[in-house]
CSV table of C-alpha atoms in Angstrom, one decimal:
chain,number,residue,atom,x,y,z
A,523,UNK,CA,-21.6,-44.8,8.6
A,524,UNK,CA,-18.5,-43.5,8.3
A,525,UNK,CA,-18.5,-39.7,7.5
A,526,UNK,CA,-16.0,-37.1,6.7
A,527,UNK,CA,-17.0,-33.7,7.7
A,528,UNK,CA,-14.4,-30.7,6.4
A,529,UNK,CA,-14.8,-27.2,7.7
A,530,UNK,CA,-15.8,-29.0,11.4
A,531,UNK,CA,-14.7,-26.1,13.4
A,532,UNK,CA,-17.1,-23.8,11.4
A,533,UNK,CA,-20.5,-22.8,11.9
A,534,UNK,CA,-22.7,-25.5,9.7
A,535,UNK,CA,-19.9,-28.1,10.5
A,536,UNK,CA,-20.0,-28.5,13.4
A,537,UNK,CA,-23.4,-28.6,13.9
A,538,UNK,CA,-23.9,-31.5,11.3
A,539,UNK,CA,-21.0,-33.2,12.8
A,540,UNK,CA,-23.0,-33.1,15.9
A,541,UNK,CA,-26.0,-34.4,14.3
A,542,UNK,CA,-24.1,-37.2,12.8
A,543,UNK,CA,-22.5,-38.3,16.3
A,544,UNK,CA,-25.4,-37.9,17.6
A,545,UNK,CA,-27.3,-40.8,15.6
A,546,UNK,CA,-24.5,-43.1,15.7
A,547,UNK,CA,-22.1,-42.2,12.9
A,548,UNK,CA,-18.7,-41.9,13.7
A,549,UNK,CA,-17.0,-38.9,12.0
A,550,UNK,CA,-13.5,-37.4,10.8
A,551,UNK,CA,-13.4,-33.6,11.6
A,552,UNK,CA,-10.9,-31.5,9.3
A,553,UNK,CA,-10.4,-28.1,10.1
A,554,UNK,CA,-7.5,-25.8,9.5
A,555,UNK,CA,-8.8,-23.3,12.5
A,556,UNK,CA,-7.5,-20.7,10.5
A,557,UNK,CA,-7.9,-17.0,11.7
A,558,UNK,CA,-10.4,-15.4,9.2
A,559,UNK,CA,-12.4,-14.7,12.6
A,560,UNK,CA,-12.1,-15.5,16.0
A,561,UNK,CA,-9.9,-18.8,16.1
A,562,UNK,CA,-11.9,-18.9,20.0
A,563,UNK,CA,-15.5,-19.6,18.4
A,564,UNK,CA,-14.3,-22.2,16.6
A,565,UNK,CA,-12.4,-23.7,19.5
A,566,UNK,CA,-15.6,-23.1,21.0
A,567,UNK,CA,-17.9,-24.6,18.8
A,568,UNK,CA,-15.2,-28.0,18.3
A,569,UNK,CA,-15.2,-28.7,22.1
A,570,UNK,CA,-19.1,-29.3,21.7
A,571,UNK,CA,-18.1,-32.0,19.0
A,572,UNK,CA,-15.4,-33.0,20.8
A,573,UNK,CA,-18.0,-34.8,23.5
A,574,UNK,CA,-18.7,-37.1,21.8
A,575,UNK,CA,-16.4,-40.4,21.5
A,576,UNK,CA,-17.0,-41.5,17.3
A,577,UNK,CA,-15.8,-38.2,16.9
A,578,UNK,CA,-11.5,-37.8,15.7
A,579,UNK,CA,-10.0,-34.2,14.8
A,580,UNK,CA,-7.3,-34.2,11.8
A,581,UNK,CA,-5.9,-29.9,11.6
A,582,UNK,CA,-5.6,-30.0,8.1
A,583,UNK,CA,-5.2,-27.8,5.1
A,584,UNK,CA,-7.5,-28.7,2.2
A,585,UNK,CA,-4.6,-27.1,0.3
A,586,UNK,CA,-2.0,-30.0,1.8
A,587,UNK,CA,-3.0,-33.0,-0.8
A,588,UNK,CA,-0.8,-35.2,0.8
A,589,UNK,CA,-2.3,-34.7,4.2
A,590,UNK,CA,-5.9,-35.2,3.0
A,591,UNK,CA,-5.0,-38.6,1.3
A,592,UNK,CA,-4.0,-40.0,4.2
A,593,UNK,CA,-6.3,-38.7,6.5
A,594,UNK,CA,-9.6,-40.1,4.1
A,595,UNK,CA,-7.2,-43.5,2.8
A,596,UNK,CA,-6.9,-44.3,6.6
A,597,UNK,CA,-10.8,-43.6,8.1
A,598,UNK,CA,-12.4,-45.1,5.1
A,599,UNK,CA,-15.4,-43.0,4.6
A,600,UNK,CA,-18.4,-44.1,2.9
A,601,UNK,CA,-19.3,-40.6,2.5
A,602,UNK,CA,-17.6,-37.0,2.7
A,603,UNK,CA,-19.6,-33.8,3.2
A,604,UNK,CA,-17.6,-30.6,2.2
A,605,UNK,CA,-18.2,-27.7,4.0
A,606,UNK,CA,-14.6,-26.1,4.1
A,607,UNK,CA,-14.4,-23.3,1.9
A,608,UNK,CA,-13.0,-19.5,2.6
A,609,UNK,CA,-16.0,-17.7,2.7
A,610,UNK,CA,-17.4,-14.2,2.5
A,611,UNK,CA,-17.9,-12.3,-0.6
A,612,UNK,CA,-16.4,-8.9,0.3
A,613,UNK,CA,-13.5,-10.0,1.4
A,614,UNK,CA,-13.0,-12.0,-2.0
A,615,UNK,CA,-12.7,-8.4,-3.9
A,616,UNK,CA,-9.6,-7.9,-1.0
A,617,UNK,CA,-7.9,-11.4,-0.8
A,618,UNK,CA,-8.6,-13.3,-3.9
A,619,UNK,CA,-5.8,-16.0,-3.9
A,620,UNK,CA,-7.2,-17.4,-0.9
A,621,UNK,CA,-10.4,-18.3,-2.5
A,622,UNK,CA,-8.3,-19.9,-5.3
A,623,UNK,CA,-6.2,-21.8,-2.8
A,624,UNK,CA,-9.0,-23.1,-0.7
A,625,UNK,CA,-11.9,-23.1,-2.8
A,626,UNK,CA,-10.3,-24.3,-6.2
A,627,UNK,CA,-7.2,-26.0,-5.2
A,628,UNK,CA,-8.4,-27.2,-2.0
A,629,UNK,CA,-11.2,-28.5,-3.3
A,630,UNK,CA,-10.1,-30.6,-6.4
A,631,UNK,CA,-8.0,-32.4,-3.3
A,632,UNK,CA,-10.8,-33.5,-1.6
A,633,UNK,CA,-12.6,-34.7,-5.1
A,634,UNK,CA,-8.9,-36.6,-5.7
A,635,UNK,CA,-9.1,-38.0,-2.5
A,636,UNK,CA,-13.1,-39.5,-2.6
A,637,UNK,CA,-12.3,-40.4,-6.4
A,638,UNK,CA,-9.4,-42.6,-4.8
A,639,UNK,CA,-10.2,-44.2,-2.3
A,640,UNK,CA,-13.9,-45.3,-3.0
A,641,UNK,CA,-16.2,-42.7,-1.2
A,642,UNK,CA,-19.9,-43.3,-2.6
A,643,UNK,CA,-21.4,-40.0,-2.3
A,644,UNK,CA,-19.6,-36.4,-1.8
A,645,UNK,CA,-21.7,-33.7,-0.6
A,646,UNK,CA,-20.7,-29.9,-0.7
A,647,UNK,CA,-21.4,-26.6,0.0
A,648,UNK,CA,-22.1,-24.2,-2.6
A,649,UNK,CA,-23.8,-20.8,-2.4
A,650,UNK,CA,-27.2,-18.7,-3.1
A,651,UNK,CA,-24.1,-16.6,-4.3
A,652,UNK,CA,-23.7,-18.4,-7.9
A,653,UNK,CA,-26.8,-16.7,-9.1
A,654,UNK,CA,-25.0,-13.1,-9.7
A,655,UNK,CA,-26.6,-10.8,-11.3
A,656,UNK,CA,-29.7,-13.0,-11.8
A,657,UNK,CA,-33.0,-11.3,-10.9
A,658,UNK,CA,-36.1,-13.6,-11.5
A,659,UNK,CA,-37.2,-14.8,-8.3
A,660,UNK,CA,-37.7,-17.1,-6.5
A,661,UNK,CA,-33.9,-18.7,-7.3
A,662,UNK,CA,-34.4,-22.0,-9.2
A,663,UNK,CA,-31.5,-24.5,-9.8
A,664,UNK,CA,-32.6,-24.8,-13.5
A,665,UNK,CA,-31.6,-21.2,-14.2
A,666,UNK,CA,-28.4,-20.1,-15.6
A,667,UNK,CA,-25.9,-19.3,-13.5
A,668,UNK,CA,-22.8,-18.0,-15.5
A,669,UNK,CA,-22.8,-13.8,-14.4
A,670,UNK,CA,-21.4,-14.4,-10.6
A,671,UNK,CA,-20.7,-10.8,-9.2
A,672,UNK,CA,-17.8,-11.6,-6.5
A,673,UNK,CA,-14.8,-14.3,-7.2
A,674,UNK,CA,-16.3,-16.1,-3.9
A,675,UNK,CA,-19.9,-16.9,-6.0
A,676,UNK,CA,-17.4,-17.7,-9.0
A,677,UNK,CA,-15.1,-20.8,-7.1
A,678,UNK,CA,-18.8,-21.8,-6.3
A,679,UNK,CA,-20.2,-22.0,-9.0
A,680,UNK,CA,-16.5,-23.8,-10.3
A,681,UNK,CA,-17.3,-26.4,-7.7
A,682,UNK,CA,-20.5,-27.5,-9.0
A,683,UNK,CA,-18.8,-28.0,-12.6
A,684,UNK,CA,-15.9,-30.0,-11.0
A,685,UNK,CA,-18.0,-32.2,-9.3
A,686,UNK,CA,-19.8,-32.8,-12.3
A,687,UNK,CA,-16.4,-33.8,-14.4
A,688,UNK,CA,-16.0,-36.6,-11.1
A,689,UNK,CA,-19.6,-37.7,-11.2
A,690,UNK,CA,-19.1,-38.4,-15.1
A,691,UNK,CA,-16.2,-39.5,-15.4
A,692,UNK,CA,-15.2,-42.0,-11.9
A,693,UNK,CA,-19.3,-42.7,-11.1
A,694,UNK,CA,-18.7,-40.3,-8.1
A,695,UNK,CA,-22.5,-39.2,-6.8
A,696,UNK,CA,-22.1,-35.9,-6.1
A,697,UNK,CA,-24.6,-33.3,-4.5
A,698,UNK,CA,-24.1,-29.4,-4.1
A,699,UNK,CA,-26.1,-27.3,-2.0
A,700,UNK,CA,-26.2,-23.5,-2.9
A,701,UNK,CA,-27.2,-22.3,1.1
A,702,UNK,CA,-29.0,-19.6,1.7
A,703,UNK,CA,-28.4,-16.6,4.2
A,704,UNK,CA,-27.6,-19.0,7.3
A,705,UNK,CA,-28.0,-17.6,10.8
A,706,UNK,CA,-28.2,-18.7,14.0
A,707,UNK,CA,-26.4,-19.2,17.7
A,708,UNK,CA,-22.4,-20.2,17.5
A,709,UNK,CA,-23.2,-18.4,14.2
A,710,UNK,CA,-20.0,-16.5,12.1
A,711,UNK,CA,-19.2,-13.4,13.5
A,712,UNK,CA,-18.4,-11.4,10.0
A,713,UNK,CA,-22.2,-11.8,9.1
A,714,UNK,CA,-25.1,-9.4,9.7
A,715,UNK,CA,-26.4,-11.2,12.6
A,716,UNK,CA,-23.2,-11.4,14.6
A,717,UNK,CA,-22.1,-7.7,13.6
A,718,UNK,CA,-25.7,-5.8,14.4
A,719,UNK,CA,-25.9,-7.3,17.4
A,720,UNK,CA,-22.4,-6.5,18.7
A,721,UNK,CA,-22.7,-2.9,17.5
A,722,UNK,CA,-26.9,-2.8,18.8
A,723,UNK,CA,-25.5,-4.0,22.6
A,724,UNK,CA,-22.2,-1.2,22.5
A,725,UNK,CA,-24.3,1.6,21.5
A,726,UNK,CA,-22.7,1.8,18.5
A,727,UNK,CA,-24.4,2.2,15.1
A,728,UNK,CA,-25.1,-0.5,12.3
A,729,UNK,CA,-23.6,-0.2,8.7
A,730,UNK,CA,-26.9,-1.3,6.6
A,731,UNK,CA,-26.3,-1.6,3.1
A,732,UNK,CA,-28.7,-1.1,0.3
A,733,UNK,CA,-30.4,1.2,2.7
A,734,UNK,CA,-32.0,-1.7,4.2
A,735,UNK,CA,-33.7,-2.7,1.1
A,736,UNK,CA,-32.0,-6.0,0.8
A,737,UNK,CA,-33.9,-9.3,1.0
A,738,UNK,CA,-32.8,-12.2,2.1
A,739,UNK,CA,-33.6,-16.0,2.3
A,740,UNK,CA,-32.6,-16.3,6.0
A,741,UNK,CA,-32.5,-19.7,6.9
A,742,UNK,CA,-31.8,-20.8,10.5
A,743,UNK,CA,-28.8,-23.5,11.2
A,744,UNK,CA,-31.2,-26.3,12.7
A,745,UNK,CA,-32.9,-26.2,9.0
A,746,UNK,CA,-30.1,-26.1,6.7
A,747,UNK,CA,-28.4,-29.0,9.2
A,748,UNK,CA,-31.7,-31.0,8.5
A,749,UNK,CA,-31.5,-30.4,4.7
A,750,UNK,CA,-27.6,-31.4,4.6
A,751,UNK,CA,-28.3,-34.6,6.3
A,752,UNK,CA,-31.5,-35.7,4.6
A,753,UNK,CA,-29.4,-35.2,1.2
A,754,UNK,CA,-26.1,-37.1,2.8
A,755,UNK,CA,-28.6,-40.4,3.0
A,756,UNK,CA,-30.2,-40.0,-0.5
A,757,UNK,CA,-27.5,-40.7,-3.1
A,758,UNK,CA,-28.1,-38.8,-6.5
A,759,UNK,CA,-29.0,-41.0,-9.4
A,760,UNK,CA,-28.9,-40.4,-13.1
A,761,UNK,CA,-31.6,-38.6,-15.1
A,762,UNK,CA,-32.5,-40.7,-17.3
A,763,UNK,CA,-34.8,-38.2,-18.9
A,764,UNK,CA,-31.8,-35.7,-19.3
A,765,UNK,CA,-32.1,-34.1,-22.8
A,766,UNK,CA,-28.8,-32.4,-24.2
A,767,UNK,CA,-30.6,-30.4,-26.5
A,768,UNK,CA,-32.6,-28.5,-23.6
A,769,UNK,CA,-29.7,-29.2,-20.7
A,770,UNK,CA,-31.3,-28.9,-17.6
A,771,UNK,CA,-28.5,-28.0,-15.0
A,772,UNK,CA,-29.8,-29.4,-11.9
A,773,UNK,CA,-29.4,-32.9,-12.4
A,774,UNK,CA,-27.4,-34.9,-15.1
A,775,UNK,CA,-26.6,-38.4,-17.3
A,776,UNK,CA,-24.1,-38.7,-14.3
A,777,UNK,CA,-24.9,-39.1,-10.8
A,778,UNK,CA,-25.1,-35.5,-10.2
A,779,UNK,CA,-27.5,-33.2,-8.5
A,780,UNK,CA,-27.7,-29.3,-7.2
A,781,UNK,CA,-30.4,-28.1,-4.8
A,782,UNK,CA,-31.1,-24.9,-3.1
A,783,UNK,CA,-31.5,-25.1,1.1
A,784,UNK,CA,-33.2,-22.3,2.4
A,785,UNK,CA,-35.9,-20.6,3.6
A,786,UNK,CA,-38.2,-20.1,0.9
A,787,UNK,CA,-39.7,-17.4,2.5
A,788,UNK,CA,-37.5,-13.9,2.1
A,789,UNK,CA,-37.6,-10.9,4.5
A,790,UNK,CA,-36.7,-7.6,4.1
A,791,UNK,CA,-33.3,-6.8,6.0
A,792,UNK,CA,-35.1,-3.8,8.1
A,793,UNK,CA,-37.3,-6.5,9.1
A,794,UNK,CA,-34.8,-8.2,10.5
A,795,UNK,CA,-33.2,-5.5,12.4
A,796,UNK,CA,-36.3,-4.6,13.9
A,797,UNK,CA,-36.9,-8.3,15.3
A,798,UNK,CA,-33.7,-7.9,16.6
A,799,UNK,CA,-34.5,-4.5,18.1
A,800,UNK,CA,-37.3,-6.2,20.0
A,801,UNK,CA,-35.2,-9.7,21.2
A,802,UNK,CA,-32.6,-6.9,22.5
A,803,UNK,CA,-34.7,-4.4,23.8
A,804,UNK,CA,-32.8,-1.9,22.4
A,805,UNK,CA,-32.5,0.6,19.2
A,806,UNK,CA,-30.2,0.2,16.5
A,807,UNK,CA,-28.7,3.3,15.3
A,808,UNK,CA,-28.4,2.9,11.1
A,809,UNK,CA,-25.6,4.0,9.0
A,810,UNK,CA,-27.8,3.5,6.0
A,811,UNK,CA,-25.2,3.3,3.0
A,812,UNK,CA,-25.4,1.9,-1.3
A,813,UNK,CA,-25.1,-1.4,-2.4
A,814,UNK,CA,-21.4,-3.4,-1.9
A,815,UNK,CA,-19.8,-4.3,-4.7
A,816,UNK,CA,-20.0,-8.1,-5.1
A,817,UNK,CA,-23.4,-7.9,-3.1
A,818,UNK,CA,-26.9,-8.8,-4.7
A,819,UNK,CA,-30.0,-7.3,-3.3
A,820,UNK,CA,-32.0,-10.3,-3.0
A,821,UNK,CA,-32.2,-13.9,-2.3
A,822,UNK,CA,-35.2,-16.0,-2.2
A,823,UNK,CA,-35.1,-20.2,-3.1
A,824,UNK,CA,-37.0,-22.3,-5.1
A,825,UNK,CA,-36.6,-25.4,-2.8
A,826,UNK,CA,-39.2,-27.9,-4.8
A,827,UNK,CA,-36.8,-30.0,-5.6
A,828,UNK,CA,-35.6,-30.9,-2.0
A,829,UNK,CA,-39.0,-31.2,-1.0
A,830,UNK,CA,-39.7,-33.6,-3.7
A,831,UNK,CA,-36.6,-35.7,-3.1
A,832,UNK,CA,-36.0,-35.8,0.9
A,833,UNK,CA,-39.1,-33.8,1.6
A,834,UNK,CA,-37.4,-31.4,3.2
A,835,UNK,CA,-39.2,-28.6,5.5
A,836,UNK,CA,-37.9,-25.5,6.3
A,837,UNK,CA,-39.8,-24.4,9.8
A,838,UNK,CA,-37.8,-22.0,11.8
A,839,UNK,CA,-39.3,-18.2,11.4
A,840,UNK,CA,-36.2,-14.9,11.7
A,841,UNK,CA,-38.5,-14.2,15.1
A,842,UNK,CA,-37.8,-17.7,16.2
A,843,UNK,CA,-34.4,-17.9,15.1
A,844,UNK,CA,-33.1,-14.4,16.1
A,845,UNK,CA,-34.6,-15.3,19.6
A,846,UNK,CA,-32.5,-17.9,20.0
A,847,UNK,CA,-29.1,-16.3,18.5
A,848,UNK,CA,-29.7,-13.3,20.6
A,849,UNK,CA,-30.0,-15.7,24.1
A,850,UNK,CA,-27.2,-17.9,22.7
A,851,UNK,CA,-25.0,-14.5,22.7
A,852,UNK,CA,-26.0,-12.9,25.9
A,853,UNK,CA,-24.7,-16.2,27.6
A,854,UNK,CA,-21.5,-16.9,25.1
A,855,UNK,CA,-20.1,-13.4,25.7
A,856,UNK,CA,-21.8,-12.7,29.0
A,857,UNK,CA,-23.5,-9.5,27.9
């Protein structure tokens, strides 16, 4: 197929950029390479994509409609996966308008752009974030999702309801995945992972919030990859059996559906530091601090609803994963 992949300097897009070259697809990679975080990881991470010859860079804004329709009017994908998106939920509470601009405005150009020029199934990246102040575990796609506790969860959570308008009314199949907690090697360097190990390595002490009583759904890349593909090739249908006296919110009348892709299997965040202890060999000193704001202090997914439809499989363990981060690292940075 032909496949549109945005956010394909980033962390899950290029990897399931790679996985699409790799089996033959040939794929349009938009990426602004803006500076959020280290503009050299992303070059980093592109030149791996970059091997491979079905594989053409557009530096785009998702903000820049004009730009976007004539990228998608002139490849002709079948299929678009969205994984551009300014991300991180503290630094939503500092910056809001860039969430607006990129999540909301950049967004509704890429819906424009599939509803225009006849792309059969949109995929996009939403967040474990939507469910807020939620607590009833584990996290299930039928519950409701309308307290989000940063403005990040909130353009999330927006995105699911715009795709939802498209699906309805222009037939657009559309599929959101809320993603849990994902870690791994060429990995973003404002998450825990990234930051713990940086500070571990200098000698320098970790910032653990909620006194490390978070929990978290961590899911590792290779996984989440797996799930995003597996949904790309199964296009959403209509429930037929939808009632709109008792709306479920997972699926639709339109071709619409929302899944969680994670773990399904939490761990405690001290946990995970002390894997990491062992895969360094080394002691973390803890600044042991409250809760953020915008923060919730656990994650866990309901993922039956994957597994029924692309019988997807989670596999990869934190001691697995953090293995292979930590020898990704020591090689990337030389340390």
């Amino acid at each position: 197929m032909k496949v549109v992949v945005t956010g394909s300097a980033g962390f899950i897009g290029s990897n399931v950029s790679m996985y699409l070259l790799k089996r033959g697809d040939e794929v349009l990679g938009i990426d602004n390479l803006n500076d959020y975080y280290d503009v050299n990881l992303k070059l980093g991470r592109l030149e791996r994509v970059k091997a491979y010859d079905k594989f053409t860079e557009a530096r785009i804004n998702l903000e820049d409609k004009d730009a976007i329709f004539d990228a998608i009017s002139k490849f002709k994908p079948q299929r678009v996966i969205n994984l551009a998106a300014q991300a991180g939920v503290r630094y939503s509470i500092e910056n809001p308008s860039a969430y607006v601009d990129t999540n909301l405005v950049g967004y509704c150009n890429i819906l424009e752009a599939c509803r225009h020029h006849g792309v059969e199934h949109l995929v996009y990246a939403s967040s474990s974030s939507v469910y807020g102040a939620n607590t009833k575990m584990p996290f299930s796609v039928h519950q409701n999702v309308d307290h989000p506790l940063s403005l990040y969860a909130a353009t999330k959570k927006a995105n699911e309801l715009m795709a939802h308008v498209y699906s309805n009314l222009y037939g657009l199949h559309t599929t959101g995945l809320r993603f849990f907690t994902v870690y791994g090697p060429w990995g973003r360097p404002d998450m825990a992972l990234f930051l713990f190990t940086k500070n571990i390595l200098a000698g320098k002490p970790i910032d653990v919030f909620n006194y490390g009583n978070h929990r978290r759904d961590f899911t590792y890349i290779d996984d989440i990859v797996e799930g995003v593909i597996r949904t790309l090739d199964h296009l959403p249908e209509k429930n037929e059996a939808w009632d709109s006296d008792a709306p479920d919110s997972a699926s639709s009348f339109a071709p619409y559906r929302l899944y969680n892709i994670g773990n399904n299997a939490p761990v405690e965040l001290s946990h995970y530091i002390e894997v990491l202890e062992d895969c360094l060999g080394k002691k973390a000193e803890r600044n042991l601090l409250p809760l953020q704001p915008g923060d919730v202090p656990d994650t866990y997914a309901n993922v039956e609803a994957l597994v029924q439809d692309v019988d997807y499989k989670p596999e990869t363990t934190v001691e697995v994963g953090i293995k292979n981060f930590v020898e990704w690292y020591r090689e990337y940075y030389n340390v």
